[in-house]
Structures are given as C-alpha cells and as structure tokens.
JSON list of C-alpha atoms in Angstrom, two decimals:
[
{"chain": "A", "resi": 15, "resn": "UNK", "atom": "CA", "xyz": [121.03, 62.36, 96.13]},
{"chain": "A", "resi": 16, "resn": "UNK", "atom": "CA", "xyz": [124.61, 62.70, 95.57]},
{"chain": "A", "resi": 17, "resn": "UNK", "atom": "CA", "xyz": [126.83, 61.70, 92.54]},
{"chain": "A", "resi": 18, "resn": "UNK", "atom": "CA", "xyz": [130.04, 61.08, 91.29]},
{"chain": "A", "resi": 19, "resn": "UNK", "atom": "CA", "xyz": [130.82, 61.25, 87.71]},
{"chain": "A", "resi": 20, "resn": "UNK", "atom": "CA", "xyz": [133.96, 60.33, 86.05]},
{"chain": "A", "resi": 21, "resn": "UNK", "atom": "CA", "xyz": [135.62, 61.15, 83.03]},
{"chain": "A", "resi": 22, "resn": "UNK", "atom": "CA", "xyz": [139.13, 60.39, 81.03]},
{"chain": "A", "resi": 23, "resn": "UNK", "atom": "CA", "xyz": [140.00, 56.85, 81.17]},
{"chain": "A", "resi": 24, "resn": "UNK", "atom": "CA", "xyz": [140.84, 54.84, 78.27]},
{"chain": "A", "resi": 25, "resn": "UNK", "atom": "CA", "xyz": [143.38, 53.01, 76.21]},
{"chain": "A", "resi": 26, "resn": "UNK", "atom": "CA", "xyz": [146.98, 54.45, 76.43]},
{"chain": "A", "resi": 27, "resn": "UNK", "atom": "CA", "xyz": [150.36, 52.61, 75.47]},
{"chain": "A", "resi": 28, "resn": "UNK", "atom": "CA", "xyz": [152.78, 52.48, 77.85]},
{"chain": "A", "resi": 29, "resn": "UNK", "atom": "CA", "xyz": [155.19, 55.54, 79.37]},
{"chain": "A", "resi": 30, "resn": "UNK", "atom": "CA", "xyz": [152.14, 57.39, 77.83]},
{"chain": "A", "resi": 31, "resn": "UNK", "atom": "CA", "xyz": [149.33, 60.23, 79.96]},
{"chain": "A", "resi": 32, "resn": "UNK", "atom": "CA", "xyz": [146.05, 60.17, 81.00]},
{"chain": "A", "resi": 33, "resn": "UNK", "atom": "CA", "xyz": [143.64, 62.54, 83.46]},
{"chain": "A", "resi": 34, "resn": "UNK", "atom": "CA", "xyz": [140.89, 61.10, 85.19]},
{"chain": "A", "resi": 35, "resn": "UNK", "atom": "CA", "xyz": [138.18, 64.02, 86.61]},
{"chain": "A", "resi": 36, "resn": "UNK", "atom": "CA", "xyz": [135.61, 63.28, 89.03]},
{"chain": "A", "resi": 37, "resn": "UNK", "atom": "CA", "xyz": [132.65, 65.98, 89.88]},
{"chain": "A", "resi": 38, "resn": "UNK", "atom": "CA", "xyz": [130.17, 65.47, 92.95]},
{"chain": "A", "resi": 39, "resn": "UNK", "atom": "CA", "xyz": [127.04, 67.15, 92.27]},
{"chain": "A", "resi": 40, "resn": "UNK", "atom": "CA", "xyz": [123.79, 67.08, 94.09]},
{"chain": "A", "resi": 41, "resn": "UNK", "atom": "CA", "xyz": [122.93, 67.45, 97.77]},
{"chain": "A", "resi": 42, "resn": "UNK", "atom": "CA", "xyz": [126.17, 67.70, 99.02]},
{"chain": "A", "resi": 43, "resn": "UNK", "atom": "CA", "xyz": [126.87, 70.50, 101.42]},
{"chain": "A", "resi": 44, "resn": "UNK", "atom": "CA", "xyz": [131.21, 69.64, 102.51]},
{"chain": "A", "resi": 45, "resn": "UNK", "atom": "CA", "xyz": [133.49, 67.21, 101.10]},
{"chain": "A", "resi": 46, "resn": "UNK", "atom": "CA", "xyz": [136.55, 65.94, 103.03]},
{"chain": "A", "resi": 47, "resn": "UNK", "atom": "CA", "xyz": [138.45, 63.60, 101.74]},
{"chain": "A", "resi": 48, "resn": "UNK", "atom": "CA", "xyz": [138.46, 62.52, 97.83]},
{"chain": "A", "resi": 49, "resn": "UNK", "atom": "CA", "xyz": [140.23, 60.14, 96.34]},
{"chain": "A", "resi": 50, "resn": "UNK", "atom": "CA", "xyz": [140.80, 57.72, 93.68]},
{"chain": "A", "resi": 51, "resn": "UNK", "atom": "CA", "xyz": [140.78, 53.76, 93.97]},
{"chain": "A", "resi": 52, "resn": "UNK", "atom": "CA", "xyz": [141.38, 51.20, 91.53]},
{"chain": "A", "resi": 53, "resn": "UNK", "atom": "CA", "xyz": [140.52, 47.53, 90.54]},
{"chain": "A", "resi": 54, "resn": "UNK", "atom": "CA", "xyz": [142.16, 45.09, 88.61]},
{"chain": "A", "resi": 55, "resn": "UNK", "atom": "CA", "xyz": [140.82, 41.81, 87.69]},
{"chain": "A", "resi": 56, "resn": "UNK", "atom": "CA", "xyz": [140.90, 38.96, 90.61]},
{"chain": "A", "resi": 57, "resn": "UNK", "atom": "CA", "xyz": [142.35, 42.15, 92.85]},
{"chain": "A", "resi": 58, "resn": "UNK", "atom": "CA", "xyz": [140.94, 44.29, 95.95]},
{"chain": "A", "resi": 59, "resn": "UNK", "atom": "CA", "xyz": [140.19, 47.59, 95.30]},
{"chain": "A", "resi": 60, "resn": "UNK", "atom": "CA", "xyz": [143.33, 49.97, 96.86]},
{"chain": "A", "resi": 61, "resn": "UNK", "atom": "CA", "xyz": [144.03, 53.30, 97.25]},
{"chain": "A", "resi": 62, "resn": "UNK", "atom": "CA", "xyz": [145.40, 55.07, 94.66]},
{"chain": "A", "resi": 63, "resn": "UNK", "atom": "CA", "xyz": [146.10, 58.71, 95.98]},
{"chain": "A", "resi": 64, "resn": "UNK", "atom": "CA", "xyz": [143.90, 60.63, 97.82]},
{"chain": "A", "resi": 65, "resn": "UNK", "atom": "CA", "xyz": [143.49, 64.35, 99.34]},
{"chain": "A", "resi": 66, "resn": "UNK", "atom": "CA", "xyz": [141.40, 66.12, 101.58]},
{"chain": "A", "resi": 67, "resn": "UNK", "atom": "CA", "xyz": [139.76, 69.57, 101.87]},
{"chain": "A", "resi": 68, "resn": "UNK", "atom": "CA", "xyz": [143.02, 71.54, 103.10]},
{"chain": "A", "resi": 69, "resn": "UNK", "atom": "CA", "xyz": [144.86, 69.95, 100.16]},
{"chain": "A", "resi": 70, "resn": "UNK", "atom": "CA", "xyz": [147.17, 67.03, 101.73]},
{"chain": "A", "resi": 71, "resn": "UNK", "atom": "CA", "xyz": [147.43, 64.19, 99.89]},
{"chain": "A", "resi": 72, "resn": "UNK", "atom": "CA", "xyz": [148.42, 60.56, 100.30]},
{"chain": "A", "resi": 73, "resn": "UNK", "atom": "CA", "xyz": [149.58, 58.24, 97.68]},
{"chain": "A", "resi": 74, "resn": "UNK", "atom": "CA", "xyz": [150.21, 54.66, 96.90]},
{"chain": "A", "resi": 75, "resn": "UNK", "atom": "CA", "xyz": [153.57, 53.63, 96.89]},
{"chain": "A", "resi": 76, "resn": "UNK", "atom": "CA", "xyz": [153.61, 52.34, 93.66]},
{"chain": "A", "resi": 77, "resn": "UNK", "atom": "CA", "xyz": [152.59, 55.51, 92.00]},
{"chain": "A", "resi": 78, "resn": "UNK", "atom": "CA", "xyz": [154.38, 57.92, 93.57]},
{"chain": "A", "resi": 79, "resn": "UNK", "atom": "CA", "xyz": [156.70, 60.38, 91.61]},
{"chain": "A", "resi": 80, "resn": "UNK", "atom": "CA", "xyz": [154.30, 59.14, 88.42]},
{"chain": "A", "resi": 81, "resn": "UNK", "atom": "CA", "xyz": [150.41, 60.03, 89.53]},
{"chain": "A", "resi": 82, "resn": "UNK", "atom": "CA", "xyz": [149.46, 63.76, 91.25]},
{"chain": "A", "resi": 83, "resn": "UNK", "atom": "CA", "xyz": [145.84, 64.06, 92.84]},
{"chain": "A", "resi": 84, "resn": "UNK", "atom": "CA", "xyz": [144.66, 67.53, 92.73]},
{"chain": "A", "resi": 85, "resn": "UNK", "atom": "CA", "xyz": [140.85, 68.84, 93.65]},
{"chain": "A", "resi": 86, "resn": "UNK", "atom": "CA", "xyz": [138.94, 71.88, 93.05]},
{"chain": "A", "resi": 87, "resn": "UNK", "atom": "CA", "xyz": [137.14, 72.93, 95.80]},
{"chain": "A", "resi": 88, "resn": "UNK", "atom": "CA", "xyz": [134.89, 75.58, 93.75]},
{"chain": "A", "resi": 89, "resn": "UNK", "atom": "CA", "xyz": [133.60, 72.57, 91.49]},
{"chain": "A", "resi": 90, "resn": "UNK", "atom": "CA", "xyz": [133.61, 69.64, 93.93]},
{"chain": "A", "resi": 91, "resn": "UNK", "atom": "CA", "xyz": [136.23, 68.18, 91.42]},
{"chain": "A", "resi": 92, "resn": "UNK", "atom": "CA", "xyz": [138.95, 65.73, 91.79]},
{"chain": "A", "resi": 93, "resn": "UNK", "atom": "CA", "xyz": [141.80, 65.29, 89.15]},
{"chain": "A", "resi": 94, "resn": "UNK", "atom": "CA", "xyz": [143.89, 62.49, 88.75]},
{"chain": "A", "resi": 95, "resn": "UNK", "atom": "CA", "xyz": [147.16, 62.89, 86.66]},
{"chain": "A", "resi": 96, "resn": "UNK", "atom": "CA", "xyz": [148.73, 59.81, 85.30]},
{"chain": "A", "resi": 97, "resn": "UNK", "atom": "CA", "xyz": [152.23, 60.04, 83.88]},
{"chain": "A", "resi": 98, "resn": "UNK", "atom": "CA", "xyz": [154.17, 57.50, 83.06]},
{"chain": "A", "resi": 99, "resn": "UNK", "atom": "CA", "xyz": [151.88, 54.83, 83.04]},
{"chain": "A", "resi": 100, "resn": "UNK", "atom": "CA", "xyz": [152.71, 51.05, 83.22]},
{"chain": "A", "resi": 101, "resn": "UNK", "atom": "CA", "xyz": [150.52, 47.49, 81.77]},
{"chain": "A", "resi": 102, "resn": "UNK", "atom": "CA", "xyz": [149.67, 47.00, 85.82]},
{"chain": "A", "resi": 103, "resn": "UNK", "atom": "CA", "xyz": [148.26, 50.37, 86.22]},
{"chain": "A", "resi": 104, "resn": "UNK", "atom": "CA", "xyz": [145.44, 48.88, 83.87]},
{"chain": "A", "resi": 105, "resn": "UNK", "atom": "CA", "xyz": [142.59, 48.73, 86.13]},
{"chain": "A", "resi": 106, "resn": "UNK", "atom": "CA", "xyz": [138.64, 50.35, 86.98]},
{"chain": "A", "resi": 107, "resn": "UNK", "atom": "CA", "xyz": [139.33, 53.75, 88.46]},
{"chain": "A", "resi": 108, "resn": "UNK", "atom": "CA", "xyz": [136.77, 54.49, 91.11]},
{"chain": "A", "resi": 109, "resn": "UNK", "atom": "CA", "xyz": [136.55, 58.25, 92.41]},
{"chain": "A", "resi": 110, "resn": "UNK", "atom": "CA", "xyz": [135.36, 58.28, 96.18]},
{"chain": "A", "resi": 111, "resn": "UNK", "atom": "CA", "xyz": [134.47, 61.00, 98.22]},
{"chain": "A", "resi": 112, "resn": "UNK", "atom": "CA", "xyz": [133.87, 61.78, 102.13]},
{"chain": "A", "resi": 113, "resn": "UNK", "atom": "CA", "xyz": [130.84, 64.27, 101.83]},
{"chain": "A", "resi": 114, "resn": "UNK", "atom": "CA", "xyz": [128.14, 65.80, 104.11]},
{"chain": "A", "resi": 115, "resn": "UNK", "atom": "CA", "xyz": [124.54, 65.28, 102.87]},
{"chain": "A", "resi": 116, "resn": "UNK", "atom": "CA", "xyz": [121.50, 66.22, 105.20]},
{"chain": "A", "resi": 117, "resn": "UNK", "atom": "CA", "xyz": [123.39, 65.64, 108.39]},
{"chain": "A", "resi": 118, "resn": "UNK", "atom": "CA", "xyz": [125.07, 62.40, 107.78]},
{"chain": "A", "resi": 119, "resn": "UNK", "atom": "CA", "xyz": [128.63, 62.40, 106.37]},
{"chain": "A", "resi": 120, "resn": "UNK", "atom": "CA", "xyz": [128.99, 59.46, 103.81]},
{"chain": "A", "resi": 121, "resn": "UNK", "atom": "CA", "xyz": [131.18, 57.99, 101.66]},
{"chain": "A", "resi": 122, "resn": "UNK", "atom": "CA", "xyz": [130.21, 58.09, 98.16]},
{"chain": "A", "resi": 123, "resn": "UNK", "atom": "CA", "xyz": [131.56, 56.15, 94.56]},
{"chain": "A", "resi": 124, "resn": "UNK", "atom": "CA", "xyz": [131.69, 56.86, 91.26]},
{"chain": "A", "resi": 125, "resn": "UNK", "atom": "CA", "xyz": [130.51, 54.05, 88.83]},
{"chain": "A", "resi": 126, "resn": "UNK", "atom": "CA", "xyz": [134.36, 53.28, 87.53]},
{"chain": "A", "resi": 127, "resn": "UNK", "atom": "CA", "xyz": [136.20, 54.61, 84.16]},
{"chain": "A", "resi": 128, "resn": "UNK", "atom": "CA", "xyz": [138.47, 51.76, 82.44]},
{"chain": "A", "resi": 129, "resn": "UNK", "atom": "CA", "xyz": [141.97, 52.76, 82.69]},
{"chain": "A", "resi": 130, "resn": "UNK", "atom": "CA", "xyz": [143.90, 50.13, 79.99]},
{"chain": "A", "resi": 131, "resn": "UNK", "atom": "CA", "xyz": [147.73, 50.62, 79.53]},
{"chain": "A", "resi": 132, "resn": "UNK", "atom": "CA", "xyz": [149.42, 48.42, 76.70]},
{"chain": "A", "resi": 133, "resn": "UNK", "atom": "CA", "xyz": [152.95, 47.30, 76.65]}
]
C-alpha cells in the first residue's frame, strides 16, 4: 500500500506565499517522477510542475518564474513553492508520483489540498 499525503494549502490573498509538501510512505521501493497537478472547478486536471529522481523539472507555463518544485529524495518528499500567487491559481492541488511497488511501477495520487487565492 502506498500513500501520498499532502499538506499546506489554504486561503491566501493575492501576490501572497504558500508551500504545498507531499510525503509517499509505505511499500514503495523508487520514485521517478513527482509532481504536482491541479483542478479548478468545470477544468481538467494539468500539470503544474513536476521533477524527477535526478532533479529536472518541468513547469507549466503559466507558473513559471512564480512556482519552484523541489523533492527530497531521503523523505520521499515533494515541495511545492508558490510565490506570487494569482485568483486563477485557486484550485485542488493533487501530488502524483511515478513509484515502484512489488514489481510494478505505478502512478500514485494524493487525495487533494484546497489551494484558494483572493483578489
């Protein structure tokens, strides 16, 4: 069994800083690729930034130069500064990893932490 907890979202006005953290615990022997996603209402879930075991890292467009993904291997943790923020970053974060369990590699989710930015 493998899990993904999340922690830091919340209500922040905008221009203002949050820090999402995601830790995988359980059977999980590697992780690849982590990430964070997001969903706002009557939206598909996107990418938000993501980075993988060696440390490069992909982001959206629209949060680039404002949002830095970091991960600590050590801990299975994935960070998720927010600087900056704007009203349409307001959305469900989802943490998501690429992990090895048992022999099968997997993607895993975290259950979502409410990110709300007001104007």
């Amino acid at each position: 069994q493998v899990q993904l907890v999340e922690s830091g979202g919340g209500l922040v006005q905008a221009g203002g800083s949050l820090r999402l953290s995601c830790a995988a615990s359980g059977s999980i022997f590697s992780i690849n690729r982590m990430g964070w996603y997001r969903q706002a209402p009557g939206k598909e879930r996107e990418l938000v930034a993501a980075i993988t075991s060696g440390g490069s890292t992909n982001y959206a467009d629209s949060v680039k130069g404002r949002f830095t993904i970091s991960r600590d291997n050590a801990k299975n943790t994935v960070y998720l500064q927010m600087n900056s923020l704007k009203p349409e970053d307001t959305a469900v974060y989802y943490c998501h990893c690429n992990g090895l369990s048992g022999y099968v590699w997997n993607n895993y989710w975290g259950q979502g932490t409410q990110v709300t930015v007001s104007s």
